[in-house]
Structure formats: C-alpha cells, structure tokens
Coordinates of C-alpha atoms in Angstrom, one line a residue:
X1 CA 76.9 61.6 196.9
X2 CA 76.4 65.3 196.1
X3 CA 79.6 66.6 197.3
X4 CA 81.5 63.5 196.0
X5 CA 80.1 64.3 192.1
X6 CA 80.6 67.7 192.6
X7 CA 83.9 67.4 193.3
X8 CA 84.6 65.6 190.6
X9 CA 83.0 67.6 188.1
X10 CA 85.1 70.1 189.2
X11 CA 88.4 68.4 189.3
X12 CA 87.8 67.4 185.7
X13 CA 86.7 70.6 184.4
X14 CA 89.4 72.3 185.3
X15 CA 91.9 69.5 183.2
X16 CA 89.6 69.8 180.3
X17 CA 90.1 73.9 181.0
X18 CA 93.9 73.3 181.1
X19 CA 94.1 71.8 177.7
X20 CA 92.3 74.3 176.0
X21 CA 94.5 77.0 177.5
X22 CA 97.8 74.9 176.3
X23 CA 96.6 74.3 172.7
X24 CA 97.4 78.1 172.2
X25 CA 100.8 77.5 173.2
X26 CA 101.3 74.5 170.8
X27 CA 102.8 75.4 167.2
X28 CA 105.3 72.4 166.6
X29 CA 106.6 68.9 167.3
X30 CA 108.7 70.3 169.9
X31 CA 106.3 72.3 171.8
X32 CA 104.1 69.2 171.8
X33 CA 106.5 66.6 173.2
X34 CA 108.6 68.8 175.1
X35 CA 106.4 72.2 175.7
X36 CA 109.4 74.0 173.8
X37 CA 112.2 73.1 176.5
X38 CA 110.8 76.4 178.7
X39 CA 109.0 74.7 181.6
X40 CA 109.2 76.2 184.9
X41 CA 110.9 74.4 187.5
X42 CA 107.8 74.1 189.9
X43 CA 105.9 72.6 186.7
X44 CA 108.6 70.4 186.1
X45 CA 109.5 69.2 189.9
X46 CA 105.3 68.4 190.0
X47 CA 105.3 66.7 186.8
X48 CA 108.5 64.1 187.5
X49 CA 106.3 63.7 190.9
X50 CA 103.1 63.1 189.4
X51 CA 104.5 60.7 186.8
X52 CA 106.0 58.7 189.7
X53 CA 103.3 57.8 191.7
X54 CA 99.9 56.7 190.7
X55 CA 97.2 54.6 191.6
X56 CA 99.5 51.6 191.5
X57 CA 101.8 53.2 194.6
X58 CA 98.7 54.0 196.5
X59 CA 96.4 51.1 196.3
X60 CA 98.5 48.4 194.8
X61 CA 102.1 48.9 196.2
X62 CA 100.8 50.6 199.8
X63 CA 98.7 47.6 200.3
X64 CA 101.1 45.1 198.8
X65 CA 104.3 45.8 200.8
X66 CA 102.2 47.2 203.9
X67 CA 100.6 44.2 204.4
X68 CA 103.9 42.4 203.7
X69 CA 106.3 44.0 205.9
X70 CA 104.3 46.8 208.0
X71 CA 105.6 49.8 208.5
X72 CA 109.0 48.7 208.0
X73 CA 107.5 49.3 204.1
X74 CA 108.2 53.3 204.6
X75 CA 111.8 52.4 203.8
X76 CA 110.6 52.1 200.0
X77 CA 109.3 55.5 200.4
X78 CA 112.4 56.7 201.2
X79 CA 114.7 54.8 198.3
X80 CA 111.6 56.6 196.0
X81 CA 112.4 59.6 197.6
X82 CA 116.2 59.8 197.9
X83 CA 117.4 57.5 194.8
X84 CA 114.5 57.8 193.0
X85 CA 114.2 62.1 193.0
X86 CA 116.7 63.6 194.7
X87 CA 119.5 61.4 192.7
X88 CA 117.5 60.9 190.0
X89 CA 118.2 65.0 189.8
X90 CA 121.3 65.6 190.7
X91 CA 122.9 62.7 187.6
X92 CA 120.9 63.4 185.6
X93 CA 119.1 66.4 185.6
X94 CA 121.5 68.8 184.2
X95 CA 123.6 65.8 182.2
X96 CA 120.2 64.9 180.5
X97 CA 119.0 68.7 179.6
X98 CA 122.2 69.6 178.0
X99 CA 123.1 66.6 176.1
X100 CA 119.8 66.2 174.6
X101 CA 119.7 69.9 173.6
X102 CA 122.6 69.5 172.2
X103 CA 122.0 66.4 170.4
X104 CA 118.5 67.6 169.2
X105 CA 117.0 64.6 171.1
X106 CA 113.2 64.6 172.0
X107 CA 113.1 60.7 173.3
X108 CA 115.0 58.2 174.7
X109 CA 115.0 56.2 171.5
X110 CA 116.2 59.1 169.8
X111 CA 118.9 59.7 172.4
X112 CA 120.1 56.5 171.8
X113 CA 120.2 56.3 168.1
X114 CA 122.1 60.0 167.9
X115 CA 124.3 59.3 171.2
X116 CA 125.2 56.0 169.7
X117 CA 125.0 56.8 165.8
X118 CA 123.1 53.6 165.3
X119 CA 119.7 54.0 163.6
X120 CA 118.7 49.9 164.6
X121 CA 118.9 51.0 168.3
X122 CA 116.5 53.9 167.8
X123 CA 114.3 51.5 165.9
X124 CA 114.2 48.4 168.9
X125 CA 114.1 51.6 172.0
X126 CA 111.1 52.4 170.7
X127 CA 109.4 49.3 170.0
X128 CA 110.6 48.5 173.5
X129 CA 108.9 51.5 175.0
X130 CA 105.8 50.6 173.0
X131 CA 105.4 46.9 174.3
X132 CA 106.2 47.8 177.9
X133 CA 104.9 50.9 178.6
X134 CA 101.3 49.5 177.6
X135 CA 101.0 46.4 180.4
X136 CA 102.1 49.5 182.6
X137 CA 99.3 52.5 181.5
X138 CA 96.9 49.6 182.2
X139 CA 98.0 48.8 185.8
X140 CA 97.4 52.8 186.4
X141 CA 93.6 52.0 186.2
X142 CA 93.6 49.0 188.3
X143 CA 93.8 50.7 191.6
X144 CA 90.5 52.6 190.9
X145 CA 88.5 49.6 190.7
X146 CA 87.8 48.9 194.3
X147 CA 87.9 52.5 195.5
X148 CA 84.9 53.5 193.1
X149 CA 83.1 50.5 194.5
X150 CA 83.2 52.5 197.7
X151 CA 82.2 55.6 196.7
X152 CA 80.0 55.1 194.2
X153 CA 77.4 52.8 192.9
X154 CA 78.0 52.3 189.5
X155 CA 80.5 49.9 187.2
X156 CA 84.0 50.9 187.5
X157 CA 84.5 50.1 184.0
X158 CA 82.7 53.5 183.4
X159 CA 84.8 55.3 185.6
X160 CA 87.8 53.9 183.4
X161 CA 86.4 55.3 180.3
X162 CA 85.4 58.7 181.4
X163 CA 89.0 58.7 183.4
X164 CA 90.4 57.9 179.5
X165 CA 88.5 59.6 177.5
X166 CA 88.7 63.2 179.6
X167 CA 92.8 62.5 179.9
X168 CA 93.0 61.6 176.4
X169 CA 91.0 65.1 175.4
X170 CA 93.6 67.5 177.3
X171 CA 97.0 65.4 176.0
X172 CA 95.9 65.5 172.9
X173 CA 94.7 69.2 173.1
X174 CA 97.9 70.5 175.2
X175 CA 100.5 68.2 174.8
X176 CA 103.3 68.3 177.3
X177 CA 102.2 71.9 178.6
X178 CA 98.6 70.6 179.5
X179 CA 100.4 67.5 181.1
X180 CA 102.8 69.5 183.3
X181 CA 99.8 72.2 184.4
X182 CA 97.8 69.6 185.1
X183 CA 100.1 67.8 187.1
X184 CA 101.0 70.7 189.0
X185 CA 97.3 71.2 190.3
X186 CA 96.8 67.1 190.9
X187 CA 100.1 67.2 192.7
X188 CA 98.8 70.0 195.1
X189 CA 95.2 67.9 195.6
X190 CA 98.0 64.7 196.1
X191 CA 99.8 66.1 198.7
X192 CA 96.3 67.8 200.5
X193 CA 94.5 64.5 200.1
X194 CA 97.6 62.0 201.6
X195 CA 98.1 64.0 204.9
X196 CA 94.1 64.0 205.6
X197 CA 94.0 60.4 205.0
X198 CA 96.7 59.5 207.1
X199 CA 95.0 61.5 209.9
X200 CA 91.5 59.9 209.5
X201 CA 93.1 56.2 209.6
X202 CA 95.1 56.7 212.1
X203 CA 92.6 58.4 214.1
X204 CA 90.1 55.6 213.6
X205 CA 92.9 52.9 215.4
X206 CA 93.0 55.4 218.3
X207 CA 95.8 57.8 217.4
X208 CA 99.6 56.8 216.4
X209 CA 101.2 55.0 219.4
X210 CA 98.1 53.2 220.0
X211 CA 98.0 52.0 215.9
X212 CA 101.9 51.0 217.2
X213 CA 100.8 48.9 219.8
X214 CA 97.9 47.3 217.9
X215 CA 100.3 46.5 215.4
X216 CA 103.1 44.8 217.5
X217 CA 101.0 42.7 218.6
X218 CA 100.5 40.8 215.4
X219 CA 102.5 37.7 214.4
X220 CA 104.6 37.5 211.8
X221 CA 102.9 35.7 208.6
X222 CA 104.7 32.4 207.9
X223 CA 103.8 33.0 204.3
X224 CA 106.5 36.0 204.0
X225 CA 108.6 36.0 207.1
X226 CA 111.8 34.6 207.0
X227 CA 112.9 31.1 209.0
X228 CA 113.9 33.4 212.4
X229 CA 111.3 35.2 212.8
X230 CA 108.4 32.9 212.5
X231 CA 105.4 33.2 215.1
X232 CA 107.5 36.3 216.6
X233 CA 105.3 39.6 217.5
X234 CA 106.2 42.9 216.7
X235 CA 107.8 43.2 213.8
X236 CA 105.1 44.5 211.5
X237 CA 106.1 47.7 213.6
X238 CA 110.1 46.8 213.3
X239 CA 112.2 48.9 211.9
X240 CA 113.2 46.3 209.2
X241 CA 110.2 43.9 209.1
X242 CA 109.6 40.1 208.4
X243 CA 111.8 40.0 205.7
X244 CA 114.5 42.7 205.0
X245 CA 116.0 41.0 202.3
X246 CA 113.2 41.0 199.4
X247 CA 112.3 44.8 201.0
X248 CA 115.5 45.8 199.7
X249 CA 114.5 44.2 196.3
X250 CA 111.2 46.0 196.2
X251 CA 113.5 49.1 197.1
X252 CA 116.1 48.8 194.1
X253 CA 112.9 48.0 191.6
X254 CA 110.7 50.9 192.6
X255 CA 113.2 53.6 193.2
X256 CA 116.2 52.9 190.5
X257 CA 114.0 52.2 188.0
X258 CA 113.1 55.7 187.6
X259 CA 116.6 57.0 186.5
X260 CA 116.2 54.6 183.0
X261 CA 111.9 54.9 182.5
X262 CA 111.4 56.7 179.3
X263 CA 108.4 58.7 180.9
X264 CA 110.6 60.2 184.1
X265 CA 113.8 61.2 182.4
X266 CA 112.3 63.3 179.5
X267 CA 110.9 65.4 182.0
X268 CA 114.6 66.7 182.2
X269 CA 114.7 67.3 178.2
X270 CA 112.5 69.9 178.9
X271 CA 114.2 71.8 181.9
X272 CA 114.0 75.3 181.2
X273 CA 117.4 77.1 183.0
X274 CA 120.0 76.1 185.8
X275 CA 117.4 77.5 188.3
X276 CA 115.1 74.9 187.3
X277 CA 117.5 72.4 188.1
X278 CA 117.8 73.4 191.5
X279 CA 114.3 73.9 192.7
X280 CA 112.8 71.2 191.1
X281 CA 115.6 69.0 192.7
X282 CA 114.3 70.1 195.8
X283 CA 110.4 70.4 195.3
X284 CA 110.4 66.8 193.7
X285 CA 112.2 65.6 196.7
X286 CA 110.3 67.1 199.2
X287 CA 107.0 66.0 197.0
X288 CA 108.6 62.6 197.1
X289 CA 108.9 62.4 200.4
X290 CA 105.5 63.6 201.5
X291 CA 103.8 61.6 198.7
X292 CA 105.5 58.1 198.5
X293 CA 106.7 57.8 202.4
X294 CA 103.1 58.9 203.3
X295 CA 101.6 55.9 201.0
X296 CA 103.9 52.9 202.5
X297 CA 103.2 54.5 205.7
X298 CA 99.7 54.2 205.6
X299 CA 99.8 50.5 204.1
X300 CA 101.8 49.9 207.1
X301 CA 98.8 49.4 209.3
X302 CA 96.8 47.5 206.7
X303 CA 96.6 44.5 209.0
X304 CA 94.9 46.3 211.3
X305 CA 91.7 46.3 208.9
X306 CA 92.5 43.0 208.5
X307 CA 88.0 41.4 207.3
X308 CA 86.9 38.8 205.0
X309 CA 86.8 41.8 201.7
X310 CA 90.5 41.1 201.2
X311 CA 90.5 37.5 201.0
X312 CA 89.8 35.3 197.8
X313 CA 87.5 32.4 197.8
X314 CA 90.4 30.3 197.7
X315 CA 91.4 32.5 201.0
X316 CA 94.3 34.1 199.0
X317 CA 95.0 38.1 200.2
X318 CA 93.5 40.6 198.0
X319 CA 96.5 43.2 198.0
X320 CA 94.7 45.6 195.6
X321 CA 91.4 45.7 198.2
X322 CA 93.8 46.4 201.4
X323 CA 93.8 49.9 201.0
X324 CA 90.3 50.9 199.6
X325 CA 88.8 48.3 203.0
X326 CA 90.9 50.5 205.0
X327 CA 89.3 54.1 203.9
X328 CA 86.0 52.4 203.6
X329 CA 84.5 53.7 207.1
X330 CA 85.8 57.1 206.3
X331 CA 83.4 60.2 206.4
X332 CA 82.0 60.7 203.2
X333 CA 84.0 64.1 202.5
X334 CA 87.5 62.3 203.4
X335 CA 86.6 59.4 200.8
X336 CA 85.7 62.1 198.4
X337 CA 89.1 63.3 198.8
X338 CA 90.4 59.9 198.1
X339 CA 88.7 59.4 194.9
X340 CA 89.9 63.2 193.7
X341 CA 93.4 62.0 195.1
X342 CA 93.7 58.8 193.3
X343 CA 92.5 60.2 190.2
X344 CA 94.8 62.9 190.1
X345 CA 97.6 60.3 190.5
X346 CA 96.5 58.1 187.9
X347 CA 95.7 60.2 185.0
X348 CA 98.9 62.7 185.5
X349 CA 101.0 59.7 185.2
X350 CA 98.6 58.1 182.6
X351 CA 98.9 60.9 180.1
X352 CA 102.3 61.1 180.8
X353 CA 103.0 57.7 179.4
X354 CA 100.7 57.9 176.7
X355 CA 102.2 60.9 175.4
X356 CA 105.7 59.4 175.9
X357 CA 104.6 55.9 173.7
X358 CA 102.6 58.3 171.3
X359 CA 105.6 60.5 170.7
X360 CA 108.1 57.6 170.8
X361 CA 106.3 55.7 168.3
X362 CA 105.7 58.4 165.9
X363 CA 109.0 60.3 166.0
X364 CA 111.5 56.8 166.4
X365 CA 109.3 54.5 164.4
X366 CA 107.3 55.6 161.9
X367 CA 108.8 58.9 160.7
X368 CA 112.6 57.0 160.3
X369 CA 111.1 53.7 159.0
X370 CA 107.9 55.0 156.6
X371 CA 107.7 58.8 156.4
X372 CA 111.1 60.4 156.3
X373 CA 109.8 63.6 155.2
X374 CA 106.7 63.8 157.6
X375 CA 105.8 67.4 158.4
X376 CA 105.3 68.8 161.7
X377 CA 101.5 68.9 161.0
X378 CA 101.3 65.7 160.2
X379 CA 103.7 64.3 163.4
X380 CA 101.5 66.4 165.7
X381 CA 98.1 64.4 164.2
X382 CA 99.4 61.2 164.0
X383 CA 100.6 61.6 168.0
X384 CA 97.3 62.8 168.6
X385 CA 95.9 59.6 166.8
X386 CA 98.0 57.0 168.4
X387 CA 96.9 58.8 172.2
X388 CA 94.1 57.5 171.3
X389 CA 95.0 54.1 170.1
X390 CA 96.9 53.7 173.5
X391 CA 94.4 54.7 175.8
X392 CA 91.9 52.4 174.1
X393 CA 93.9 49.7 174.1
X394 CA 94.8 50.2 178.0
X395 CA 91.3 50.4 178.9
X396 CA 90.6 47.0 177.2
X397 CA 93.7 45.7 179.5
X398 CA 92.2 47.2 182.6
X399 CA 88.9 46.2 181.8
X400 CA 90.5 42.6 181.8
X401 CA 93.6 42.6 183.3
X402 CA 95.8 39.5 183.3
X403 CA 97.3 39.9 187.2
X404 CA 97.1 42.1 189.8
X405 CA 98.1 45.4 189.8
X406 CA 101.9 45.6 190.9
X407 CA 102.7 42.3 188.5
X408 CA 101.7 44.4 185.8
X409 CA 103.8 47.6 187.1
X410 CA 106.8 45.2 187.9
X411 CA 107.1 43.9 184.8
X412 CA 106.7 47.0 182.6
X413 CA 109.4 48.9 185.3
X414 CA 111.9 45.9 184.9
X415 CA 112.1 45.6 181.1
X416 CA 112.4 49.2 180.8
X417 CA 114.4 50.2 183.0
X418 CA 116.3 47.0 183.2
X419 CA 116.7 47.8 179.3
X420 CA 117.7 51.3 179.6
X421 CA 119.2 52.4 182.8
X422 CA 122.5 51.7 182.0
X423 CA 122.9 53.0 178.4
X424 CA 121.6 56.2 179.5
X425 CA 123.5 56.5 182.6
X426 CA 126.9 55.8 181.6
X427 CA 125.8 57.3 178.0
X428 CA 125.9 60.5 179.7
X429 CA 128.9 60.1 181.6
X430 CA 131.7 57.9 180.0
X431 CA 132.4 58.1 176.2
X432 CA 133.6 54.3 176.5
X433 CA 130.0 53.2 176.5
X434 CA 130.1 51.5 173.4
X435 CA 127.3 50.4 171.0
X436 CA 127.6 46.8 171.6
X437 CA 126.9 47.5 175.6
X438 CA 123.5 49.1 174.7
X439 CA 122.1 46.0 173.0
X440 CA 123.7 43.9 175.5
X441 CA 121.8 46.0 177.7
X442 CA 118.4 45.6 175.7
X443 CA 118.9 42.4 175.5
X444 CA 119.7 41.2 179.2
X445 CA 116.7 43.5 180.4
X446 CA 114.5 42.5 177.9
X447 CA 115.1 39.0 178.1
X448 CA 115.4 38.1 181.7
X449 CA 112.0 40.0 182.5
X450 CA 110.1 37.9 179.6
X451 CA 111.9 34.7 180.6
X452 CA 110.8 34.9 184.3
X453 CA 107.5 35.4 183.1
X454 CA 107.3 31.7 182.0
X455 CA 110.3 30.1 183.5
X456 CA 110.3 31.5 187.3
X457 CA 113.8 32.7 188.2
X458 CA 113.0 34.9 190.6
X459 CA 110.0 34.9 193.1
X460 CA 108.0 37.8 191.6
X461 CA 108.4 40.1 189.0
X462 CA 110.1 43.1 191.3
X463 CA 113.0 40.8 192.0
X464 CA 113.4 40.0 188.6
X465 CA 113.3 43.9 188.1
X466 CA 115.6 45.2 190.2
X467 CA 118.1 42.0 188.8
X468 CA 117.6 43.6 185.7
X469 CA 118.6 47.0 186.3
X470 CA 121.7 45.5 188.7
X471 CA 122.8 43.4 186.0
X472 CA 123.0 46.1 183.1
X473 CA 125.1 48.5 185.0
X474 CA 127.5 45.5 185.6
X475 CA 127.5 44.4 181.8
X476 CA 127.2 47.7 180.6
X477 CA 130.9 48.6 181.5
X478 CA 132.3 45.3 180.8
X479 CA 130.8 44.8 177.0
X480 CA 132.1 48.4 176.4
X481 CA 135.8 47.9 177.9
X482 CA 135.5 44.8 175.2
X483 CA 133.7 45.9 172.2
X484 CA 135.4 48.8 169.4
X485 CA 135.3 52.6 170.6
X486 CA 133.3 54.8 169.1
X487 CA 135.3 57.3 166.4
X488 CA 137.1 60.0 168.9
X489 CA 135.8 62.4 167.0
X490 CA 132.5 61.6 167.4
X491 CA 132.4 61.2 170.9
X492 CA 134.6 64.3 171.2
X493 CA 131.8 65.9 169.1
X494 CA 129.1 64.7 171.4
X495 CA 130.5 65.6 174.6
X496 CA 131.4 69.0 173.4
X497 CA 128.4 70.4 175.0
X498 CA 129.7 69.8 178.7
X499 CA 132.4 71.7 177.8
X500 CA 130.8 75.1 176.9
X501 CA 131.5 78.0 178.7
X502 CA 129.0 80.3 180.4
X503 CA 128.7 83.1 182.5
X504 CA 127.6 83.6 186.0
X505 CA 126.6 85.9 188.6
X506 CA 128.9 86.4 192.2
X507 CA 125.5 84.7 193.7
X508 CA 126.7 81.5 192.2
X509 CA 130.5 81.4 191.8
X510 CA 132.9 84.0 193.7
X511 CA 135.4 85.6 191.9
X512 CA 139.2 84.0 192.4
X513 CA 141.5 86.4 194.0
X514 CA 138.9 89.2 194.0
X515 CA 140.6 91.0 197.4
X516 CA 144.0 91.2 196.2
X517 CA 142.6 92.8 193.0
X518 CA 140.9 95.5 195.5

C-alpha cells in the first residue's frame, strides 16, 4: 500500500508541478487554447496519443471487444493506429495547421463559421461539442472504478474527485502547454506500464503459445457469434473472430472518428513547423500502435479469467470488470503500475476535452452571442470557470452513470464525429463543400445517434456511430454538388493559403536540372 500511494503522490505532483511551470508561458487567449501555435512535435505526437486512449480503451473497450471477439479484437488496434494516427496525420495534419492559421481559427466551431462564412453554424458546432463531449468526459472516469477497488480500499467516488479536482488545477493553471507536458510524461508511464502488463498476464496463463492454446479451446458464445460458427472452437484465437462483420463496425467507430472529434484535430492547430508534421506523424503512430494494439491484445485473453466478478445477478457479463479481474492476482508493484497507467490515460484525455468544451463554449458561444467585446482577460477566466463547471458536472455523471462505459464513449464519438467528419474533411480539400452540406451533416449525425438512442436502429451505439460518420461523407458531396456555391472569391480567398510559396533546403527538395547548371 506504501509503494502504491507513493507512487501516486508522485505522479500527481509532478502534473500539479507542470502547471505551475506553464502558467508563466500563458499571456493570451491563444497561448491558452493553443499554447501559441509553437508546440514541439514530440509534445504534440504524445498529446494526439494521450487524448486518444483513455481509461475507456483500456478497461471498457479491451474488455468489451476482447471478450467479444478474442484476439481477433487487435484488428481495432490497428484501424486506431493506421486510420486513426497515421491518416489522421497525413490529411489532415498539415491541411488543418495551415488553414486554420490562416483563417485565425482556434476551434472547430470557429472553423466552421469562418470556412463557411456562416455565424449560425459556429453557434449549433459548439453547442454540439458542449452536449456531446460531456456524456463522453464522464465515460473517462468509469474505467477507474473497479480498478481502485483492487488496489485500494477506499470509495472510488473519492478517487474521481481527487482525479478531477488535481486535472482541473493544472488545465486551468497551464492551459494547452500544461496539457501537452503533461501528456508527454503520462504517455511515457502509458507505454512503460502496457508492455509490463502484457508480460505479467501472459506469464500468469503460462507464456504466449500456451495463452493460444487455452484460448482455442473455448467455444464460440452463441450470444455474439454469427449462425456458422456456433459451438465451433478456436476462434477466440482466429484471425477474424466470431463475428467479423460488427468488428469492422467497432473498427470504423473507434478509429475514423478521430479525424472529425473536436479534441484530436485541434491538436494540429497548434503544430509548430513542417518538422513537426513529420515526426509527430511517426511518434503518434508508433505510440498508437504500442498503446491501442497492446490494449485489444490483452482483452483478447479475457476469457481466460473467465470467475463469477464479471457476471451480474441477472448473470449478464460485466465488460467494464473484465479487465481489472484480469490484473487482480498481479504483484502489488505491477498493479501499482496499472493504477499510475490508467490515470495517466484518463486525465490527459480528460483535460483535453475539458479544455476543448471550455474554450469552445467560451470563444463560439458566449463571446459571438453575449459579449462581443470580451477581453482576453476576461476569455481566459471565464474558460477557467467553465473547466470547472465541466469537470463537476462529469463527476456527477460518473458518480451515477446511466450505461456502461463504451455506450457512453459510442454515443458521444458518433454524434461528433458523425456531425463533423465530413465538413472538416472535404472543408479542407474541395471548395465545393457548400454550407447547406454542413448542416446536412449536423443534422444526419446528430439525429440518427439520438434517434437510436430511443428507437433501436442499430444494435449498439458503435454501429450507429460508424453509420454516422459513413453516411456524412456520402451526403456531404451530394448536398454540395446540389446546393448554391459559395462566392469564388471567397473560397479563392480561403484557399489562398495552400497556395503560398516557401523556401526549402536541398535536404527536402533537389534542385531541377542542377548538373547541367554545373
């Protein structure tokens, strides 16, 4: 118990040390929101990361999907990796930097009302990102419950308010900066903790190829395997599992969304240089691929711990208590570990969406609807305000949450990104894209993800989800090849900045012709 509260108090000294540091740095709105467009690439590869995976993916989602279609489930950590960071990086990355820059755009309900000239889409983005984001921030809590029970014997809902009272202190002391520090050390202690816990477990079922052969020997649940593979062994340890076809959906959800979630692109608004670009495209891959493969991996063999503390009363499986049963016979030091892990997962990517509803709300709400003239001093305390109002109100969701934890993440993920994917996407690409697509757009992603919540259409809220986002980049195109252009010359004016020459070093372009010049 020692080692396991030291720990602690030293993981959350050091955030608390953080945001003192970055409140030096912090002079205006746009240092606050977007740490003055100058972060580092390593900063910014780590905080894209961070905000990506949370408690959710590792306790939630790992136990979820493991438990659901074995290790065939390491498949999602590979869309997260490939589509989710890697592509993610290369469309947008340098698209997203430049345009906004140019635009003077510090959200993505800003972006929208200046890419668009329409001050009514600003308004609904960021009441959008205000509703949705919170059932989300309160999911990132959920995963601790059950964990902490291990670990330590005291209510969890006191682990949720220390967890949002120290997160709130070093947002609202650093902003952005303190966000992206912080996520850089929590990333480190993420990638540390997942490759010692994948060890112990493993180790525990007798090594790899005999976790394999446990595995295989388990038959298919007729609950979630499709009609040809009922009562068949082995393919918990197939290559595409019980049920390939609503894997695929949980792919499209988890690692698509991520290219139209408010919180992951304005990571790129505040890419500092073209070497940025590239190394964070790499490091958040790599990140990606250690973090989010390592978590499905590990979920994969959840039916190996299979004991009565993941069952219900009603005998109904527990997903959210999968993962925490599995680490529960762990050495004391390795659940330490844990706890520090999933921590540092959940509060990088809960100040990171408090910080984006905060900022959203004040900047494309209230300053353009109430306060026109609001000073920077006053933007910067009334962000620091509504932190607080957010995290409150997410700990009074966690402390009660309506569903488990990936309904909550599936819902927020599909209206959001279901909403904005494909505004932003083709927004940046195509000056076609037409007003009348974007609230198309809002409204299709918006409205099939609250109309499945009381009308089922689809069989859980990741299907709906990944519909969502599907059906905007079809309607998207098709509203704008129907509605009126925008004015040439405002689209001309807005893409101007792609057109821009710069310089460059031999390193990164060769000179045309350059021998026959010799």
């Amino acid at each position: 118990m020692i080692i396991k509260l030291a720990m602690l108090v030293i993981f959350f000294g050091v955030m608390i040390a953080v945001g003192i540091y970055s409140r030096r740095q912090i002079t205006d709105v746009n240092g606050f929101v977007l740490g003055g467009r100058s972060v580092g690439p390593w900063l910014t590869a780590f905080a894209y990361g961070t905000s990506y995976f949370s408690a959710v993916v590792f306790v939630g989602y790992a136990g979820q999907f493991g438990w659901k279609y074995g290790i065939s489930s390491t498949w999602i950590g590979i869309g997260n990796a490939l589509i989710g960071s890697l592509l993610a990086w290369v469309l947008l990355g340098r698209r997203t930097r430049v345009m906004t820059h140019h635009l003077e755009a510090k959200t993505m309900p800003e972006f929208f009302g200046k890419r668009y000239e329409s001050r009514s889409l600003r308004l609904i983005a960021s009441l959008i990102v205000f509703i949705f984001l919170i059932p989300y921030t309160a999911s990132v809590y959920s995963g601790l419950s059950n964990l902490f029970g291990i670990a330590f014997d005291f209510d969890y809902k006191w682990c949720v308010i220390i967890m949002a009272v120290l997160t709130s202190i070093y947002v609202i002391l650093g902003g952005y900066l303190a966000t992206a520090i912080n996520d850089f050390i929590q990333g480190i202690i993420m990638l540390v903790g997942i490759v010692c816990v994948i060890a112990a477990v493993l180790n525990k079922q007798g090594g790899f190829m005999e976790a394999i052969r446990k595995l295989s020997d388990i038959p298919t649940d007729p609950s979630t395997a499709t009609p040809a593979l009922l009562n068949m062994k082995g393919v918990f340890a197939s290559f595409f599992g019980p049920d390939p076809a609503n894997l695929l959906g949980v792919i499209i959800l988890t690692s698509l969304g991520t290219l139209g979630l408010p919180q992951m692109v304005q990571k790129f608004y505040a890419i500092k240089s073209e070497k940025a670009v590239k190394t964070g495209t790499l490091v958040s891959t790599f990140f990606a691929i250690i973090i989010s493969c390592g978590c499905y991996f590990l979920g994969g063999f959840g039916r190996l711990f299979d004991s009565p503390a993941i069952y219900n009363a009603n005998g109904a499986v527990r997903y959210d208590a999968i993962v925490p049963t599995m680490l529960a016979s762990l050495p004391d030091i390795l659940i330490g570990i844990v706890i520090v892990l999933v921590l540092s997962a959940s509060m990088s990517t809960l100040s990171s969406l408090v910080l984006t509803s905060s900022s959203t709300f004040t900047l494309d709400f209230l300053k353009i609807s109430f306060a026109k003239k609001m000073s920077d001093k006053k933007q910067l305390l009334i962000m620091r305000i509504l932190i607080v109002f957010f995290i409150v109100l997410s700990v009074v969701l966690a402390l009660n949450p309506p569903t488990f934890i990936a309904q909550l993440m599936g819902i927020s993920w599909g209206a959001l990104a279901g909403a904005f994917l494909a505004p932003f996407l083709y927004g940046l690409f195509w000056k076609r894209t037409t007003k009348a697509s974007v609230w198309a757009s809002f409204i299709y992603g918006v409205g099939i993800t609250v109309l499945n919540m009381f009308v089922p259409l689809f069989n859980s809220p990741i299907n709906c989800g990944a519909a969502a986002m599907i059906g905007g980049l079809i309607i998207v195109p098709i509203v704008s090849l129907i509605s009126p252009k925008m004015k040439k010359e405002s689209t001309d004016k807005i893409f101007a900045c792609y057109e821009e020459k710069i310089q460059v070093t031999k390193k990164v372009v060769l000179k045309e012709n350059e021998d026959d010049e010799d």
